[in-house]
Short mmCIF file of C-alpha atoms in Angstrom, two decimals:
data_model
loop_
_atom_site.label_atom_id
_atom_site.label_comp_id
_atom_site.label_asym_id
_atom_site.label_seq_id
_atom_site.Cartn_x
_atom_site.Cartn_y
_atom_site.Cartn_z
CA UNK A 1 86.58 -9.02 51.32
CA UNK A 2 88.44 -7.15 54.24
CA UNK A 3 88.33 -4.20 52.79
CA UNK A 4 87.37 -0.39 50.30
CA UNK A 5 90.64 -1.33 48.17
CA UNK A 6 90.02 -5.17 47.80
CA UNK A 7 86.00 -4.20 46.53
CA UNK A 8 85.58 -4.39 42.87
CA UNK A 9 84.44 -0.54 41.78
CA UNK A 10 83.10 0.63 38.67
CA UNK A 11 85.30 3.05 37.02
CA UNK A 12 83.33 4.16 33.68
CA UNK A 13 80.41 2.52 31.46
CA UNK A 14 80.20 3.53 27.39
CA UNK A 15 76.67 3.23 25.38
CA UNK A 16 76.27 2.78 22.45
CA UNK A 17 72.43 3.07 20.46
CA UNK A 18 70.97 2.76 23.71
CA UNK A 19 67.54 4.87 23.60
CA UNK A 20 68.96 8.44 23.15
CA UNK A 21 72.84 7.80 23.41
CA UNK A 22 74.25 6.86 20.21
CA UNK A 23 77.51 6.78 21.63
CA UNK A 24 78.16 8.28 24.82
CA UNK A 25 81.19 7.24 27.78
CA UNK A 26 80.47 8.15 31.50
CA UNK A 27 83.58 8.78 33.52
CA UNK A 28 82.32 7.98 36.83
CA UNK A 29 83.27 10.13 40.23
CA UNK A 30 84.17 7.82 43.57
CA UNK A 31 80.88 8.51 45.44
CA UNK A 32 78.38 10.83 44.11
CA UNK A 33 77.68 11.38 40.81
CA UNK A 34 75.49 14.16 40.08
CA UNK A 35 73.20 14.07 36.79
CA UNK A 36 72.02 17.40 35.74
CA UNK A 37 70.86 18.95 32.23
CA UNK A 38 67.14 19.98 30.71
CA UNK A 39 64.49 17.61 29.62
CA UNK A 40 65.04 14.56 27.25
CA UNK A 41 69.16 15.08 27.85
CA UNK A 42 68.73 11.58 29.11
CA UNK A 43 69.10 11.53 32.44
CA UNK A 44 66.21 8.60 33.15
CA UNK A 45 67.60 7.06 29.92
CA UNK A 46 71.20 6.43 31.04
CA UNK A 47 69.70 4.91 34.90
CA UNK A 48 67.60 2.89 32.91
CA UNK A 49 70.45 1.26 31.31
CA UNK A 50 71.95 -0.44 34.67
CA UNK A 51 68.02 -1.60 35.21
CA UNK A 52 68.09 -2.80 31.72
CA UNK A 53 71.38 -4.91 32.44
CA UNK A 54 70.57 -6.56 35.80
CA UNK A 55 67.37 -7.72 33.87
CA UNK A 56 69.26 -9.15 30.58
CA UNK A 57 72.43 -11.02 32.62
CA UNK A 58 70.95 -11.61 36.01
CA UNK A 59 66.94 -11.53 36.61
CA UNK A 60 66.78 -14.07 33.20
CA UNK A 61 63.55 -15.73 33.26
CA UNK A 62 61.65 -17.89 29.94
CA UNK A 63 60.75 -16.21 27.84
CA UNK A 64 63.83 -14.46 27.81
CA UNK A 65 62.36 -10.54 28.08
CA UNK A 66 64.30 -8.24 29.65
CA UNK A 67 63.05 -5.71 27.52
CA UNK A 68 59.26 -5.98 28.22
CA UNK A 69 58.89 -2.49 30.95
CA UNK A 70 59.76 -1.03 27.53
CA UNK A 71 57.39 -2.96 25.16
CA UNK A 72 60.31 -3.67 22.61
CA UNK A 73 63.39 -3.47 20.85
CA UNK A 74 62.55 -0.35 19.03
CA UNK A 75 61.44 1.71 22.23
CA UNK A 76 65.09 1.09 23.44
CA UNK A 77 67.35 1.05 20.54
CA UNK A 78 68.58 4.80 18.91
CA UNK A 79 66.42 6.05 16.51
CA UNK A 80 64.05 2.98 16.78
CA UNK A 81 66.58 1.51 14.12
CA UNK A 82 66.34 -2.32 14.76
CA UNK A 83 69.17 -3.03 12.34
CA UNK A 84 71.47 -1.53 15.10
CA UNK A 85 72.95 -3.30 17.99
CA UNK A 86 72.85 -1.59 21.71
CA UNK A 87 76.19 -2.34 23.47
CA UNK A 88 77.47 -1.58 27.12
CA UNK A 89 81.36 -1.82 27.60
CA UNK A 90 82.08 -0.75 31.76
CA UNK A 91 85.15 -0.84 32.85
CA UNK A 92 85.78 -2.09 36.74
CA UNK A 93 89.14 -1.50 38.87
CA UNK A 94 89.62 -4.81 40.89
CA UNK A 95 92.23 -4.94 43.66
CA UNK A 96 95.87 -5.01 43.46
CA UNK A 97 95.38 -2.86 40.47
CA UNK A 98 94.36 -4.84 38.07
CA UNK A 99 91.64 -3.84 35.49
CA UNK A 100 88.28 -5.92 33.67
CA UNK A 101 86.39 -5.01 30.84
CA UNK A 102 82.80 -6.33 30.52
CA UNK A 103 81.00 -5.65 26.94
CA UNK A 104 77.61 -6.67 26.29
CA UNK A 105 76.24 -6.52 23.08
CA UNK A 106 72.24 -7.40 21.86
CA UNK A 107 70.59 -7.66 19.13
CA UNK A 108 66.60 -7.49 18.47
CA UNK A 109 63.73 -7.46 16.14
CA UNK A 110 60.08 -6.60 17.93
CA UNK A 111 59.10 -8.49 20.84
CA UNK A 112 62.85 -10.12 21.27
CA UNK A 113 66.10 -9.64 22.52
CA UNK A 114 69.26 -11.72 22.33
CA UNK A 115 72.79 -11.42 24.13
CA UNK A 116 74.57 -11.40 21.21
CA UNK A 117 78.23 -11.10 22.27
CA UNK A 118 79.87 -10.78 26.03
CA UNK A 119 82.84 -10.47 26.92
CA UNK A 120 84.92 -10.01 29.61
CA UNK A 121 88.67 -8.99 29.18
CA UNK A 122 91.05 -8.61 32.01
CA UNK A 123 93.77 -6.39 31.31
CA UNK A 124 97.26 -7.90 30.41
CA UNK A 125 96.12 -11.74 31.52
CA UNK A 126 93.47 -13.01 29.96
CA UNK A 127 89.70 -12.42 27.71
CA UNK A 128 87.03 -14.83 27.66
CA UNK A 129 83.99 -13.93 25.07
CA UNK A 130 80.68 -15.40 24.38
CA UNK A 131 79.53 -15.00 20.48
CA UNK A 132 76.73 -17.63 19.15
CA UNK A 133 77.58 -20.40 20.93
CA UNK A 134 81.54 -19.90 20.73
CA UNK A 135 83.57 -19.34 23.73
CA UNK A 136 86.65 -17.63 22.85
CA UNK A 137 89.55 -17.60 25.32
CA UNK A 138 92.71 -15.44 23.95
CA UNK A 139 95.59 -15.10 27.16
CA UNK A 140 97.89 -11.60 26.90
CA UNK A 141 101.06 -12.60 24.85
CA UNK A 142 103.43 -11.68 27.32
CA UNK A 143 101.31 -12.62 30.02
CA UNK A 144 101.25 -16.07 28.40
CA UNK A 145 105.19 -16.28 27.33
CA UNK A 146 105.95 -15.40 30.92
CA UNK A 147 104.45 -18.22 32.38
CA UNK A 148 105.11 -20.75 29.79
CA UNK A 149 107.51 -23.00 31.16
CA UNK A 150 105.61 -23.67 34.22
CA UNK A 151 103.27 -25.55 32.21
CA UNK A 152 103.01 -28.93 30.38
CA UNK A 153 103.30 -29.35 26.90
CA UNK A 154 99.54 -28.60 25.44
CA UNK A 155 98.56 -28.05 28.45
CA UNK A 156 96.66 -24.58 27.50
CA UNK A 157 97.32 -22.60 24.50
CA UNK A 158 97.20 -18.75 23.95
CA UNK A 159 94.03 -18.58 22.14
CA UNK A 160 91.59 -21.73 21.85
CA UNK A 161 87.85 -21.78 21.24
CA UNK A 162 85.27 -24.47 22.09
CA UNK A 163 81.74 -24.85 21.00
CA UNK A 164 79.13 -24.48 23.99
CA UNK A 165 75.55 -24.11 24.60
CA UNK A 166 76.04 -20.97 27.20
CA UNK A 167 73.25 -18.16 27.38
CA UNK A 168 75.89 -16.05 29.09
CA UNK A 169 79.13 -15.64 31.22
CA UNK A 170 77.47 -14.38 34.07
CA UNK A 171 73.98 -16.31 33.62
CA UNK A 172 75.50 -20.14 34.23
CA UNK A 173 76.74 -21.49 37.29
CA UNK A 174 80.60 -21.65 37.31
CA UNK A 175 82.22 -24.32 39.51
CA UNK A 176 86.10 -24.00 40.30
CA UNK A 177 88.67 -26.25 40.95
CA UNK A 178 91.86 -25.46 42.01
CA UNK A 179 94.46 -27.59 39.71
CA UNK A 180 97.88 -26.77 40.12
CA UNK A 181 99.15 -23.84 41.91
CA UNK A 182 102.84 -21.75 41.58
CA UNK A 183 103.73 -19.78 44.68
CA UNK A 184 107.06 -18.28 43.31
CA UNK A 185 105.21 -16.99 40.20
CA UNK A 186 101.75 -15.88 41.93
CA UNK A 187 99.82 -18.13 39.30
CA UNK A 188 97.52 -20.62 39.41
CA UNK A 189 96.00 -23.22 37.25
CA UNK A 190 92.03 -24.01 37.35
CA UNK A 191 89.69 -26.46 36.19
CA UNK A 192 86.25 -24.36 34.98
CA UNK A 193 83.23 -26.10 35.05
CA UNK A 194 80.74 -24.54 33.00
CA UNK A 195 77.06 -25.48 34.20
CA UNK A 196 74.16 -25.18 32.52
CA UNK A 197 71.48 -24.62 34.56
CA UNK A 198 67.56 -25.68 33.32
CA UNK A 199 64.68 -25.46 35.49
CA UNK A 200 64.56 -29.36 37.13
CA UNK A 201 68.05 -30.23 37.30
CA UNK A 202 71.61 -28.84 35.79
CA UNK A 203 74.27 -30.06 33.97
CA UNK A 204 78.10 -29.66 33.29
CA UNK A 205 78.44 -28.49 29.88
CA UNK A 206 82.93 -28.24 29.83
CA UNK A 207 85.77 -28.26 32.33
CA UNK A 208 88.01 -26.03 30.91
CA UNK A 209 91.79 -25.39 31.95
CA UNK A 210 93.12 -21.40 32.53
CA UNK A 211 95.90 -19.73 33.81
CA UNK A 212 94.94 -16.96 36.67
CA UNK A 213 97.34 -14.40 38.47
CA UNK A 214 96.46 -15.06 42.09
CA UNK A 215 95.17 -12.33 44.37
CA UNK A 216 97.61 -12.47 46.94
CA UNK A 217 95.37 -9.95 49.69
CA UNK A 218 92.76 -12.20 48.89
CA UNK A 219 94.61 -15.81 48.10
CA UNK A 220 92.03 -16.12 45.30
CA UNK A 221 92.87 -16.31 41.20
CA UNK A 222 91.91 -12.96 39.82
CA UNK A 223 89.49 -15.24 36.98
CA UNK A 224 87.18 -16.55 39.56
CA UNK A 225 87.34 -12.90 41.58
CA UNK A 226 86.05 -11.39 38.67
CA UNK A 227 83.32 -13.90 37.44
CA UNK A 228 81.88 -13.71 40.78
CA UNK A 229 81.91 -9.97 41.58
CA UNK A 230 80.53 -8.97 38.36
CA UNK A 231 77.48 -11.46 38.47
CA UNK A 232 77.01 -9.72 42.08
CA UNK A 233 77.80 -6.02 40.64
CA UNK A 234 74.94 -6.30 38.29
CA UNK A 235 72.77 -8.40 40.33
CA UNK A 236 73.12 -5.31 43.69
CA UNK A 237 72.96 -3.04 41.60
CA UNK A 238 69.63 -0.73 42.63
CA UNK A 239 67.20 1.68 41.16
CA UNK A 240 64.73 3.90 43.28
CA UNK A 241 62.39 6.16 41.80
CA UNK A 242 59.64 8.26 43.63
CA UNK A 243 57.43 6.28 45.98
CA UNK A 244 54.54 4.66 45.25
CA UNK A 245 52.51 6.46 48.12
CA UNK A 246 49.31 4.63 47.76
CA UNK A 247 51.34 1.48 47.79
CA UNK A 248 53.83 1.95 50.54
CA UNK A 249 51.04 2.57 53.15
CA UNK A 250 49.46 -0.44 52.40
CA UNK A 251 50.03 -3.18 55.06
CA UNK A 252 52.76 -6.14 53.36
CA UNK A 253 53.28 -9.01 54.03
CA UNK A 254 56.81 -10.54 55.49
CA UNK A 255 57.58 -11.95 52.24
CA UNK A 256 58.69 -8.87 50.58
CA UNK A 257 61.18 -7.81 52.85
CA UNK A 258 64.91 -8.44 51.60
CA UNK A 259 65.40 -5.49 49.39
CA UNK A 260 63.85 -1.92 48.83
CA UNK A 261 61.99 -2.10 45.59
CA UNK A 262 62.54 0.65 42.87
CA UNK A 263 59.19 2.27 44.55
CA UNK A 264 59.35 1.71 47.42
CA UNK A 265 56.39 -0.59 47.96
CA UNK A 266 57.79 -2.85 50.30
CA UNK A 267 59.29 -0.29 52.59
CA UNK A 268 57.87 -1.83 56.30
CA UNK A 269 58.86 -4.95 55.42
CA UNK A 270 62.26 -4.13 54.96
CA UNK A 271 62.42 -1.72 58.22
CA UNK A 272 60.90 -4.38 60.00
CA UNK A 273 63.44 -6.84 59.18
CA UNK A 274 66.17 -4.39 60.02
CA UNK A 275 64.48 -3.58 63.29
CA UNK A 276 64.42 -6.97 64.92
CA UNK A 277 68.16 -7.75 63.31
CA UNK A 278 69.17 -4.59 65.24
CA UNK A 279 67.56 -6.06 68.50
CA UNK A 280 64.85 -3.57 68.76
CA UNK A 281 66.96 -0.98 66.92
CA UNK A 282 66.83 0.55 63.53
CA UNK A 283 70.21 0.46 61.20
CA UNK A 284 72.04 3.81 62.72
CA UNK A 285 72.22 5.42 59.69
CA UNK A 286 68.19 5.65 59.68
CA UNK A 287 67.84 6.49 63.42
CA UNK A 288 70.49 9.43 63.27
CA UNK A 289 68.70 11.27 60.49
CA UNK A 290 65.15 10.98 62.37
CA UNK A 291 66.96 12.98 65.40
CA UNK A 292 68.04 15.03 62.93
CA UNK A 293 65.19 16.24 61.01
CA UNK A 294 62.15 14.63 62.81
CA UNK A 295 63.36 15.08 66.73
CA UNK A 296 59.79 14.61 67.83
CA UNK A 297 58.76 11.63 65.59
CA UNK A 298 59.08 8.04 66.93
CA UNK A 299 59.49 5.25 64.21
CA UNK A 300 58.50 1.85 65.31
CA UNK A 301 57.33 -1.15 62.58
CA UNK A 302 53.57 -2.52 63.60
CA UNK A 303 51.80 -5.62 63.23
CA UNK A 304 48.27 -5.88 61.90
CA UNK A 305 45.42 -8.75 63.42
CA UNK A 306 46.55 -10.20 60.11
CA UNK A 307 50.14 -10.60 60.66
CA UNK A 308 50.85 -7.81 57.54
CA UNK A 309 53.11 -5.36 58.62
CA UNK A 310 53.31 -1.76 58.45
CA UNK A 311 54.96 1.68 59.92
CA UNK A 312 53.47 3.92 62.41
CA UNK A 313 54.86 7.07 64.16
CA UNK A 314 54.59 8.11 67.60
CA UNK A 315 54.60 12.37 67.80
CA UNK A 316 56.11 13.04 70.86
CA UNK A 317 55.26 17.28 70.17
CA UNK A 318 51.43 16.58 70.05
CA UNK A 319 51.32 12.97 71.86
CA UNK A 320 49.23 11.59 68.85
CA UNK A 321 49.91 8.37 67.03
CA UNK A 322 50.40 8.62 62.83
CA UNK A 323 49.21 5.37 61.14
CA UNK A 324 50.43 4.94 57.64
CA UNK A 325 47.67 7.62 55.94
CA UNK A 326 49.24 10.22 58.57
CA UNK A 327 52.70 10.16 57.71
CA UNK A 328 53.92 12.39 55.56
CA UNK A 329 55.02 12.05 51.80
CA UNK A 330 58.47 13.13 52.79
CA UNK A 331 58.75 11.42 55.68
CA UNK A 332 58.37 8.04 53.46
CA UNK A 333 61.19 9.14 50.58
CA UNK A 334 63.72 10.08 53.08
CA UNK A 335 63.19 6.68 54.61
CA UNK A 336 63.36 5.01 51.11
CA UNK A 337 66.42 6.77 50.30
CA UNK A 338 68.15 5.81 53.32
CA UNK A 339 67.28 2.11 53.40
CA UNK A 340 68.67 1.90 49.83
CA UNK A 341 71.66 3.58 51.17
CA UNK A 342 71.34 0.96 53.84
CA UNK A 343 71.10 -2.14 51.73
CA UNK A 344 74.90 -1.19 50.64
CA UNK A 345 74.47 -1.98 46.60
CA UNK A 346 77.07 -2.37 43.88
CA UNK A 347 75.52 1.15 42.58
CA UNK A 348 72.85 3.24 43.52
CA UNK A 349 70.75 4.92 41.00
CA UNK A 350 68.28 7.76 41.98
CA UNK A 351 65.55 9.14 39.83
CA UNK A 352 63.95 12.79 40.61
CA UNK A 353 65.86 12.61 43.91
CA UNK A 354 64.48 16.34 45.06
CA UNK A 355 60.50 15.05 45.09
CA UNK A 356 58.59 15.60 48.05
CA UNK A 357 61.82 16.86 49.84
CA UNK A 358 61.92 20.24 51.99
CA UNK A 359 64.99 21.40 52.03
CA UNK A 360 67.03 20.53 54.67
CA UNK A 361 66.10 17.18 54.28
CA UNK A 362 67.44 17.64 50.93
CA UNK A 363 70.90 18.87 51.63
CA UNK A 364 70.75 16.15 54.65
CA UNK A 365 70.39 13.27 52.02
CA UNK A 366 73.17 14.90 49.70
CA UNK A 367 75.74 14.78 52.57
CA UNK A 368 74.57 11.16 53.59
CA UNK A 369 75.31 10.05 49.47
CA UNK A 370 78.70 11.82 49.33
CA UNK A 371 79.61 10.03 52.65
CA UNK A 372 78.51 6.64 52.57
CA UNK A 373 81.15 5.25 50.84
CA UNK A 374 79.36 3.70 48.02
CA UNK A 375 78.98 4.99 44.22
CA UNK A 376 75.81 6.45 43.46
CA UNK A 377 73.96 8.05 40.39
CA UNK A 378 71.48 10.76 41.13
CA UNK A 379 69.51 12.60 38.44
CA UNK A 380 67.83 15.98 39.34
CA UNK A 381 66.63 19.50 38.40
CA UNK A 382 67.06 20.98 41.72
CA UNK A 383 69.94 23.52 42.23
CA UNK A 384 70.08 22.61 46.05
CA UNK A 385 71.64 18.85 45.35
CA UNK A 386 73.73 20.82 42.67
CA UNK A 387 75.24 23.19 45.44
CA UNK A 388 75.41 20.68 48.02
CA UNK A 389 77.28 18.43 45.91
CA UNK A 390 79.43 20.71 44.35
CA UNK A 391 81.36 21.01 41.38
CA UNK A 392 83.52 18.00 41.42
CA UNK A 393 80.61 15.46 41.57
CA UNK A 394 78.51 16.51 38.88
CA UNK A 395 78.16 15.11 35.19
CA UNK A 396 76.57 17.65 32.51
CA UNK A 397 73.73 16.16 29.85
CA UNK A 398 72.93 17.38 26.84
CA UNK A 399 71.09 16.60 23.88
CA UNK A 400 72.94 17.20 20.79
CA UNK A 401 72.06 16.07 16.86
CA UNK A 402 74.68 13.12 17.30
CA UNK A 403 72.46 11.81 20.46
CA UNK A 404 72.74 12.64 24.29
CA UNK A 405 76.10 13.45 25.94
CA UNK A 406 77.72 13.32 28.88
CA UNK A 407 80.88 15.31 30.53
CA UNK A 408 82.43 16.63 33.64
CA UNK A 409 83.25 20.27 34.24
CA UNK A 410 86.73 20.98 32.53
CA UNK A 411 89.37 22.68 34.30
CA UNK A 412 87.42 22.38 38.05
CA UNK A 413 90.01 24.24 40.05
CA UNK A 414 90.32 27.46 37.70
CA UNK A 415 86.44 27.01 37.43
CA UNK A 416 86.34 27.37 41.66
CA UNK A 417 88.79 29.84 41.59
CA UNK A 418 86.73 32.23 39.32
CA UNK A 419 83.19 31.41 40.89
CA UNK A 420 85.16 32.48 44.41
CA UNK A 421 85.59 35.74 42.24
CA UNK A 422 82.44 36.38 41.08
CA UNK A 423 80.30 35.24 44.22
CA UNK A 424 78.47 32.27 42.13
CA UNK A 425 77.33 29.25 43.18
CA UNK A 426 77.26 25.08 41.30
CA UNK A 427 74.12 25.65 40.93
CA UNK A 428 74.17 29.75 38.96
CA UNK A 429 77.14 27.71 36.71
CA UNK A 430 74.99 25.21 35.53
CA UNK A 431 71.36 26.75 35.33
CA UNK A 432 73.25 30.02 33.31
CA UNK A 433 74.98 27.79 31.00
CA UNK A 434 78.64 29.00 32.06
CA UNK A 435 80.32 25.85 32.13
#
C-alpha cells in the first residue's frame, strides 16, 4: 500500500455477552485510545477480546481451543450463561471510502468453542457469510442492477448459496483469479478458489464467480482487498502486558525473535534482530528515547559462549557495565513498549501501561502513542497518561447492572472550555466523576 489513506483502519468494534459486556459498542479515536474507569469496569476484559479473536480466526490449531488461557466457555461468556452466544461485529474504513463489516459469532458448551456464523459485509456491493457449512453470498440490489448488463446470462445471481466444508472466511487459503475485467465501469469479475487447508496437503473445495468494484489507487477488486487485510488485521494485531522480569533477563535463543510477545519474554531477540537489520543501529524510534531519558546508558544486544542472546548496558556516568540482573525494571517496559510500537501492528493493546514507569518516562511514552501513527488501546489508573492524553482520546468504563459500558466525553469543546475556567485538569474530570 503507498499510503495512511489506502491502509484498512478500524473504525468501531460492538460486544455482545463477552465476559462482562452484555452489549457494549466502542467508537474508536484515530491514534490513542485511552481506557480509564475503577476496578472490574472491564478494561482487561474488552483487550482481551482482540486476543481472544486473533486466537479463534487466525492462531487455529487441533483441537480447535482458542478459549483455553480462559479454561472455558463459561469463564468468557456474560453471566457464565452457556445458552448465550458471544458476538464481535467491527466495523473497518477501507480506502476510497468504502466500508466492511466483519461479525463473528460462537457458540460453546464447557471445554468447546465453535465459529458459529461470520460474516463479512461490504457496504453497498456485496456480503459473504459463513453459517454451518453454508456460504451465503447476497450482492447490494442496486449495486447488482447497475452492473447487470455487463454480464452473461446466469452468469452470477444476486443472492446464491453453496454448501462447503469451510472452518472460516479468514481461516482457508483464498486463491484469486482475475476473470473478466470492465474499465469503463471500475468492475471486475473473479474466479474464488476456496482452499481447504489440512495438515499434509490442501485442497480446492469451490471456484466461485463475484462481482468486485475495483480499487482504482490500488488496481485491486475491493473483495480480495478486504479478505486479505482483515486476515492480516487480526493476525498483527498485538497485546503487551507487564513484563515478565524474571523471564526477559534470561538469555533466548534466536528463534524467538520476530515479534514482541505479550510479556515481553523474548525482548533481546527481537532488539537483536533489529540491531543488525539497522547495520549496527537500533530502529530510531528506540535510540531517540534512550537520549532522551537514559543519556548516559549505552544499549548494545550480547552474545553468550552459547550463542543465546541477551541485552547489556554500558553506563557511561559510572563507566560500569549492567548485565541483564542490573538493568532496571523500567528500563525493560519502556523498551517493550517501544518495540511493540516498532513492530507497526494492525492495533496495539496495552495493559497497566503506568507499571514500573517514573514519570517522565511516562508522559514520554504517551506522546510517542499519540504520534506514531498507528491505533492503539491503553488501559490505566494513572492520571498522568489521562492528562497527557487529554480529553479527546479517552473512553470512560463503567460497570452498570446491564453489564460494562463504554463512552466518550460528550460535548468535548464546552467540556475544555469550562475546565479552562475552573483551572482542572483530564485527569481531576475523571477521578471526581464530573464528566
Amino acid at each position: 500500500m503507498s499510503g495512511e489513506s489506502e491502509k484498512l483502519r478500524l473504525k468501531s468494534i460492538r460486544i455482545q455477552n463477552w465476559k462482562g459486556f452484555k452489549d457494549c459498542k466502542l467508537e474508536l479515536y484515530d491514534g490513542l485510545n485511552v481506557l480509564v474507569g475503577p476496578n472490574s469496569s472491564g478494561k482487561t476484559s474488552l483487550l482481551e477480546a482482540f486476543k481472544f479473536l486473533k486466537k479463534a480466526l487466525v492462531q487455529t490449531e487441533s483441537p480447535y481451543l482458542p478459549h483455553l488461557e480462559w479454561w472455558t466457555y463459561r469463564n468468557i461468556v456474560y453471566g457464565n450463561d452457556e445458552t448465550k452466544p458471544i458476538r464481535f461485529e467491527l466495523e473497518f474504513q477501507l480506502p476510497e471510502e468504502h466500508v466492511a463489516t466483519y461479525e463473528a459469532v460462537f457458540t460453546g458448551a464447557g471445554g468447546t468453542v465453535t465459529l458459529a456464523k461470520e460474516r463479512i459485509d461490504l457496504k453497498n456491493v456485496v456480503s459473504l457469510s459463513i453459517e454451518g457449512n453454508v456460504l451465503t453470498i447476497e450482492y447490494d440490489e442496486h449495486f447488482f442492477k447497475k452492473h447487470l448488463s455487463l454480464l452473461k446470462e446466469n452468469e452470477i445471481s444476486i443472492k446464491v448459496k453453496f454448501n462447503v466444508e469451510l472452518i472460516s472466511l479468514l481461516q482457508v487459503k483464498i486463491g484469486f483469479g482475475l476473470f473478466k475485467k470492465y474499465e469503463e465501469s471500475q468492475v471486475v469479475l473473479l474466479s474464488l478458489f476456496l482452499f481447504r487447508n489440512r495438515p499434509d496437503f490442501e485442497f480446492l473445495v469451490r471456484e466461485v464467480k463475484l462481482l468486485s468494484p475495483n480499487l482504482t489507487s490500488l488496481d485491486e477488486p475491493l473483495v480480495t482487498y478486504t479478505l486479505y487485510n482483515l486476515k492480516k488485521f487480526f493476525a498483527s494485531s498485538l497485546l503487551i502486558r507487564h513484563p515478565d522480569l524474571v523471564g526477559i533477563r534470561q538469555p533466548q535463543t534466536h528463534k524467538n525473535g520476530d515479534v514482541i510477545s505479550e510479556r515481553g519474554e523474548n525482548l533481546a531477540t527481537v532488539l537483536h534482530r533489529l540491531f543488525l537489520q539497522g547495520g549496527g543501529r537500533l530502529p530510531d524510534r528506540i535510540e531517540s528515547a534512550l537520549r532522551n531519558l537514559f543519556p548516559y546508558f549505552t544499549l548494545r544486544p550480547d552474545i553468550t559462549v552459547d550463542g543465546r542472546v541477551f541485552l547489556s548496558i554500558q553506563d557511561g556516568m559510572y563507566g560500569a557495565r549492567l548485565d541483564p540482573p542490573s538493568i532496571p525494571d523500567g528500563f525493560y517496559k519502556l523498551l517493550h513498549i517501544l518495540t511493540a510500537v516498532e513492530s507497526k501492528p494492525s492495533i496495539l493493546l496495552i495493559d497497566e501501561l503506568e507499571n514500573s514507569l517514573h514519570s517522565e518516562i511516562l508522559e514520554y511514552i504517551v506522546e510517542e502513542l499519540k504520534n506514531a501513527n498507528i491505533t492503539s488501546i491503553v488501559a490505566t489508573h494513572s492520571p498522568i497518561v489521562v492528562d497527557v492524553a487529554g480529553l479527546e482520546c479517552l473512553q470512560l468504563l463503567e460497570r452498570t447492572s446491564e453489564g460494562n459500558k463504554v463512552k466518550r466525553v460528550e460535548n468535548l469543546e464546552e467540556i475544555k472550555k469550562w475546565m479552562r475556567e475552573k483551572k482542572l485538569t483530564p485527569s481531576e474530570m475523571w477521578l471526581y466523576q464530573l464528566q
